[in-house]
Short mmCIF file of C-alpha atoms and ligand atoms in Angstrom, two decimals:
data_model
loop_
_atom_site.label_atom_id
_atom_site.label_comp_id
_atom_site.label_asym_id
_atom_site.label_seq_id
_atom_site.Cartn_x
_atom_site.Cartn_y
_atom_site.Cartn_z
CA MET A 66 0.00 0.00 0.00
CA SER A 67 1.42 3.39 -0.93
CA PRO A 68 1.81 6.11 1.72
CA LEU A 69 -0.96 8.05 0.02
CA GLU A 70 -3.46 5.17 -0.08
CA LYS A 71 -2.81 4.49 3.57
CA THR A 72 -3.93 7.95 4.55
CA GLN A 73 -7.18 8.13 2.61
CA ILE A 74 -9.42 8.87 5.53
CA ASN A 75 -11.29 12.02 6.36
CA SER A 76 -8.35 13.86 7.76
CA VAL A 77 -5.61 16.40 7.35
CA HIS A 78 -2.04 15.31 6.79
CA TYR A 79 1.07 17.39 6.87
CA LEU A 80 4.30 17.59 4.93
CA LEU A 81 7.14 19.02 6.99
CA VAL A 82 9.56 21.01 4.91
CA CYS A 83 12.89 22.34 6.09
CA ASP A 84 15.16 24.32 3.80
CA ALA A 85 13.74 22.58 0.69
CA GLN A 86 14.03 19.12 2.22
CA VAL A 87 11.07 16.99 3.22
CA LEU A 88 10.93 15.06 6.49
CA ALA A 89 10.20 11.35 6.05
CA LYS A 90 9.25 8.78 8.68
CA SER A 91 10.80 6.21 6.42
CA PRO A 92 11.83 6.49 2.78
CA GLY A 93 8.65 7.16 0.85
CA ASP A 94 6.48 7.83 3.91
CA VAL A 95 6.24 11.59 4.17
CA LEU A 96 2.77 12.39 5.51
CA PHE A 97 2.31 13.13 9.20
CA GLY A 98 -0.79 13.36 11.37
CA ARG A 99 -0.84 16.30 13.78
CA LEU A 100 0.11 14.21 16.81
CA GLU A 101 2.80 12.45 14.78
CA ILE A 102 4.49 15.80 14.16
CA GLU A 103 4.98 16.36 17.87
CA ASP A 104 6.10 12.77 18.22
CA ALA A 105 8.65 13.05 15.42
CA LEU A 106 10.03 16.32 16.71
CA ASN A 107 9.85 15.55 20.43
CA THR A 108 13.61 15.59 21.04
CA ALA A 109 13.91 18.92 19.23
CA VAL A 110 10.99 20.24 21.32
CA GLY A 111 12.64 18.85 24.50
CA GLN A 112 15.82 20.76 23.72
CA GLY A 113 13.99 23.97 22.90
CA ILE A 114 15.01 23.98 19.20
CA VAL A 115 11.32 24.17 18.38
CA THR A 116 8.93 25.24 21.11
CA THR A 117 5.46 23.73 21.37
CA GLN A 118 4.08 27.21 20.75
CA SER A 119 6.14 27.78 17.58
CA LEU A 120 5.09 24.35 16.35
CA THR A 121 1.42 25.27 16.88
CA VAL A 122 1.97 28.54 15.00
CA ALA A 123 3.73 26.70 12.12
CA ILE A 124 0.84 24.22 11.87
CA ASP A 125 -1.77 27.00 12.04
CA GLN A 126 0.09 28.79 9.22
CA SER A 127 0.26 25.63 7.08
CA VAL A 128 -0.58 26.00 3.40
CA LEU A 129 -2.86 23.74 1.37
CA VAL A 130 -0.93 21.54 -1.07
CA ASN A 131 -3.55 19.11 -2.27
CA ARG A 132 -7.14 18.24 -1.41
CA ASN A 133 -9.63 15.62 -2.49
CA ASP A 134 -12.93 14.34 -1.05
CA ASP A 135 -11.25 12.22 1.58
CA PHE A 136 -8.22 14.05 2.79
CA GLU A 137 -6.07 17.08 2.42
CA VAL A 138 -2.34 17.61 2.56
CA ARG A 139 -0.92 20.79 4.05
CA LEU A 140 2.61 22.15 4.10
CA VAL A 141 4.28 23.08 7.37
CA ALA A 142 7.32 25.18 6.54
CA PHE A 143 10.00 25.88 9.08
CA SER A 144 11.94 29.11 8.74
CA LYS A 145 15.54 28.81 7.52
CA LYS A 146 16.84 29.53 11.04
CA VAL A 147 14.75 26.80 12.68
CA ALA A 148 15.38 24.51 9.71
CA LYS A 149 19.15 24.74 10.19
CA SER A 150 18.89 23.92 13.91
CA LEU A 151 16.53 21.02 13.19
CA LEU A 152 18.76 19.58 10.47
CA ASP A 153 21.88 19.94 12.64
CA HIS A 154 20.08 18.35 15.58
CA TYR A 155 18.75 15.32 13.71
CA ASN A 156 21.84 14.80 11.61
CA THR A 157 23.87 14.32 14.75
CA SER A 158 21.32 12.44 16.89
CA GLU A 159 21.02 8.66 16.99
CA ASN A 160 17.42 8.47 15.84
CA ALA A 161 18.09 10.58 12.75
CA LEU A 162 15.00 11.36 10.72
CA ASN A 163 15.22 11.04 6.98
CA TRP A 164 15.32 14.30 5.08
CA LEU A 165 14.57 13.75 1.42
CA THR A 166 15.64 16.10 -1.29
CA LEU A 167 13.60 16.27 -4.45
CA ARG A 168 16.74 15.88 -6.54
CA SER A 169 17.25 12.46 -4.98
CA LEU A 170 13.76 11.45 -6.14
CA ILE A 171 14.28 12.48 -9.76
CA VAL A 172 16.27 9.37 -10.55
CA GLU A 173 13.31 7.26 -9.39
CA GLU A 174 10.11 6.74 -11.32
CA PHE A 175 7.92 9.80 -11.37
CA SER A 176 5.18 9.06 -8.93
CA GLU A 177 2.19 10.72 -7.39
CA GLN A 178 4.48 11.42 -4.48
CA PHE A 179 6.98 13.28 -6.65
CA TYR A 180 4.28 15.66 -7.90
CA LEU A 181 2.99 16.20 -4.38
CA LEU A 182 6.49 16.94 -3.10
CA SER A 183 7.26 19.02 -6.15
CA ARG A 184 4.28 21.24 -5.46
CA ALA A 185 5.15 21.40 -1.76
CA ILE A 186 8.73 22.48 -2.44
CA GLN A 187 7.57 25.14 -4.91
CA LEU A 188 5.16 26.47 -2.29
CA TYR A 189 7.97 26.40 0.26
CA HIS A 190 10.18 28.63 -1.91
CA TRP A 191 7.23 30.97 -2.45
CA LEU A 192 6.59 31.22 1.32
CA GLU A 193 10.27 31.94 1.96
CA ASP A 194 10.30 34.69 -0.68
CA HIS A 195 7.03 36.34 0.41
CA ARG A 196 7.24 36.63 4.18
CA TYR A 197 6.79 40.38 3.74
CA CYS A 198 4.54 42.32 1.38
CA GLY A 199 6.40 43.68 -1.68
CA VAL A 200 4.28 46.85 -1.65
CA CYS A 201 4.16 48.00 1.98
CA ALA A 202 6.58 45.58 3.72
CA GLY A 203 3.83 44.38 6.09
CA LYS A 204 4.02 40.81 7.34
CA THR A 205 2.09 38.26 5.26
CA ARG A 206 -0.10 35.42 6.55
CA SER A 207 -1.53 32.44 4.70
CA HIS A 208 -5.15 33.07 3.71
CA THR A 209 -7.71 30.73 5.18
CA THR A 210 -9.66 30.03 1.96
CA GLU A 211 -7.56 31.34 -0.95
CA PRO A 212 -4.33 29.62 -2.01
CA ALA A 213 -2.56 32.88 -1.30
CA LEU A 214 -0.65 34.90 1.23
CA MET A 215 -2.34 38.10 2.40
CA CYS A 216 -0.56 41.21 3.65
CA SER A 217 -1.63 41.89 7.23
CA ARG A 218 -1.34 45.64 6.62
CA CYS A 219 -2.55 46.54 3.08
CA LYS A 220 -4.52 43.27 2.57
CA ARG A 221 -2.96 42.64 -0.86
CA PHE A 222 -2.94 39.01 -1.99
CA TRP A 223 0.26 37.27 -3.11
CA TYR A 224 -0.17 34.10 -5.16
CA PRO A 225 2.50 31.47 -5.88
CA ARG A 226 4.64 32.35 -8.89
CA ILE A 227 5.44 30.00 -11.75
CA GLN A 228 8.19 30.71 -14.27
CA PRO A 229 7.49 29.39 -17.79
CA CYS A 230 10.51 27.90 -19.55
CA VAL A 231 10.72 26.48 -23.05
CA ILE A 232 12.68 23.31 -23.67
CA VAL A 233 13.43 22.43 -27.29
CA LEU A 234 14.75 19.34 -29.04
CA ILE A 235 16.10 20.18 -32.53
CA HIS A 236 15.99 17.32 -35.04
CA LYS A 237 16.79 16.71 -38.72
CA ASN A 238 16.04 13.98 -41.25
CA ASN A 239 14.17 12.00 -38.58
CA ASP A 240 17.37 10.40 -37.37
CA GLU A 241 19.58 13.09 -35.81
CA VAL A 242 19.17 15.43 -32.85
CA LEU A 243 21.17 18.47 -31.79
CA LEU A 244 22.13 18.14 -28.13
CA ALA A 245 24.11 20.57 -26.01
CA LYS A 246 26.35 20.25 -23.01
CA HIS A 247 25.53 22.92 -20.47
CA GLY A 248 28.31 24.67 -18.58
CA LYS A 249 26.53 24.14 -15.26
CA TYR A 250 26.49 20.33 -15.65
CA ILE A 251 29.35 18.57 -13.95
CA SER A 252 28.68 15.33 -15.79
CA ASP A 253 29.14 14.56 -19.48
CA MET A 254 25.42 14.88 -20.06
CA TYR A 255 24.04 16.31 -23.30
CA SER A 256 20.52 17.71 -23.31
CA CYS A 257 17.97 19.92 -25.06
CA ILE A 258 18.08 23.72 -25.39
CA ALA A 259 16.14 25.45 -22.62
CA GLY A 260 15.51 28.92 -21.28
CA PHE A 261 13.10 31.25 -19.52
CA VAL A 262 10.27 32.94 -21.38
CA GLU A 263 10.80 36.70 -21.22
CA SER A 264 8.14 39.33 -20.54
CA GLY A 265 5.90 39.89 -23.56
CA GLU A 266 7.15 36.83 -25.46
CA THR A 267 5.09 33.97 -26.85
CA LEU A 268 6.35 30.45 -26.17
CA GLU A 269 7.28 30.10 -29.84
CA GLN A 270 9.26 33.36 -29.86
CA ALA A 271 11.10 32.26 -26.72
CA ALA A 272 11.92 28.88 -28.28
CA ARG A 273 13.32 30.47 -31.46
CA ARG A 274 15.31 33.06 -29.49
CA GLU A 275 16.86 30.47 -27.18
CA ILE A 276 17.85 28.27 -30.13
CA LYS A 277 19.51 31.23 -31.89
CA GLU A 278 21.29 32.38 -28.70
CA GLU A 279 22.52 28.98 -27.58
CA VAL A 280 23.39 27.07 -30.78
CA GLY A 281 22.87 29.57 -33.63
CA VAL A 282 21.00 27.32 -36.09
CA ASP A 283 17.74 28.05 -37.93
CA VAL A 284 14.58 26.01 -37.41
CA ASP A 285 11.21 26.09 -39.14
CA GLU A 286 8.40 23.97 -37.72
CA LEU A 287 7.84 23.93 -33.97
CA GLN A 288 5.70 21.15 -32.57
CA TYR A 289 4.38 21.06 -29.00
CA PHE A 290 5.23 17.93 -27.02
CA SER A 291 4.06 18.31 -23.39
CA SER A 292 4.85 20.15 -20.17
CA GLN A 293 6.26 19.38 -16.77
CA PRO A 294 6.43 21.29 -13.49
CA TRP A 295 10.05 21.56 -12.41
CA PRO A 296 10.51 22.67 -8.81
CA PHE A 297 14.10 23.97 -8.95
CA PRO A 298 12.76 26.35 -7.86
CA ASN A 299 9.50 27.08 -9.69
CA GLN A 300 9.61 26.46 -13.44
CA LEU A 301 6.96 25.07 -15.76
CA MET A 302 8.87 23.39 -18.59
CA ILE A 303 7.05 23.56 -21.95
CA GLY A 304 8.51 21.12 -24.47
CA PHE A 305 8.75 21.59 -28.26
CA PHE A 306 10.33 19.70 -31.12
CA ALA A 307 11.99 22.02 -33.66
CA ARG A 308 12.84 20.99 -37.23
CA TYR A 309 16.30 22.06 -38.39
CA ASN A 310 16.31 24.44 -41.35
CA GLY A 311 19.96 25.32 -41.96
CA GLY A 312 22.92 27.10 -40.38
CA GLU A 313 26.08 26.06 -38.58
CA ILE A 314 26.25 25.36 -34.85
CA ILE A 315 27.66 28.39 -33.00
CA ILE A 316 27.90 28.18 -29.21
CA ASP A 317 28.61 30.90 -26.67
CA GLY A 318 31.17 28.75 -24.81
CA ASP A 319 29.79 29.89 -21.48
CA GLU A 320 26.22 28.71 -20.88
CA ILE A 321 26.70 26.04 -23.58
CA ILE A 322 30.19 24.53 -23.73
CA ASP A 323 29.57 22.01 -26.52
CA ALA A 324 26.81 21.14 -29.00
CA LYS A 325 26.73 18.43 -31.66
CA TRP A 326 24.47 16.42 -33.90
CA PHE A 327 23.96 12.89 -32.62
CA SER A 328 22.44 9.92 -34.39
CA LEU A 329 19.38 8.62 -32.51
CA LYS A 330 21.08 5.22 -32.71
CA GLN A 331 24.20 6.47 -30.94
CA LEU A 332 23.32 8.93 -28.22
CA PRO A 333 25.61 10.30 -25.49
CA VAL A 334 24.61 10.39 -21.80
CA THR A 335 21.22 12.12 -21.78
CA PRO A 336 18.82 13.20 -18.98
CA PRO A 337 16.77 10.50 -17.19
CA LYS A 338 13.37 9.61 -18.64
CA THR A 339 11.74 11.06 -15.55
CA SER A 340 12.55 14.52 -16.94
CA ILE A 341 10.77 16.05 -19.93
CA ALA A 342 14.13 16.29 -21.79
CA GLY A 343 14.63 12.53 -21.38
CA GLN A 344 11.04 11.87 -22.50
CA MET A 345 11.41 13.98 -25.65
CA ILE A 346 14.60 12.21 -26.70
CA GLU A 347 13.01 8.82 -25.99
CA PHE A 348 9.93 9.79 -28.05
CA LEU A 349 12.08 10.37 -31.17
CA VAL A 350 14.08 7.18 -30.54
CA GLN A 351 10.84 5.17 -30.36
CA ARG A 352 9.33 6.92 -33.40
CA GLN A 353 12.38 6.07 -35.48
CA ARG A 354 12.06 2.33 -34.76
ZN1 ZN B 901 1.12 45.22 2.08
#
């Protein structure tokens, strides 16, 4: 039985997030009942790292992550200061709790849990970035019914932000793809072209601009593939195939340190199939067979 199935009763469950890591009772079991939170954190409470009162406040300020007819999941976010003390405390204590990072889950199969955690981590970053109102600097509080933070002074609402990013796989003759090695990768991985959509741009304009900036070639037809939320920290990746239409590869040598055409039959190390980049490459490999 999955951790989610197990908790399908009329109740509220909590995800505890500390500095973009999620507390787990055991690997894969990340949902806590209210009493279980106090239980899990009792040594930290005993040592005054988290007070019972601050725990109550954190739970009262929890943010809705997901809700269905039977249960809801809420996010309890600890401030960076408390998070550091908690992580230090449990990393050195004998009964260490498991702190999962989302990155560690990417190599696994995408699961319902990944999407739940992905949303929770995105909300966590949003809470961290919006503790004060951007207009009047008043303190914000989570709204009781809206999925928003509300300024306690000017009453303005602040909703979670999502950053759209295009991700493009350039192909030619149905058997070759243009893949690039990004400067920020430490491994030998080659992947698609990707970048943020700028203000006032359509997705298609962003895709064509990123291709020109990063590898310099011309493309004609753009074809939508699918999309994927990417919580590092808050992107929505929108995938396109782009058909090559001439031009030599020119790289900037900074963001992109290498780019080449690869036969679909002889690919380099590419992103895992849990990522949209991996799925797009796999789609063309399968289509060619
Ligand atoms: Zn305000």
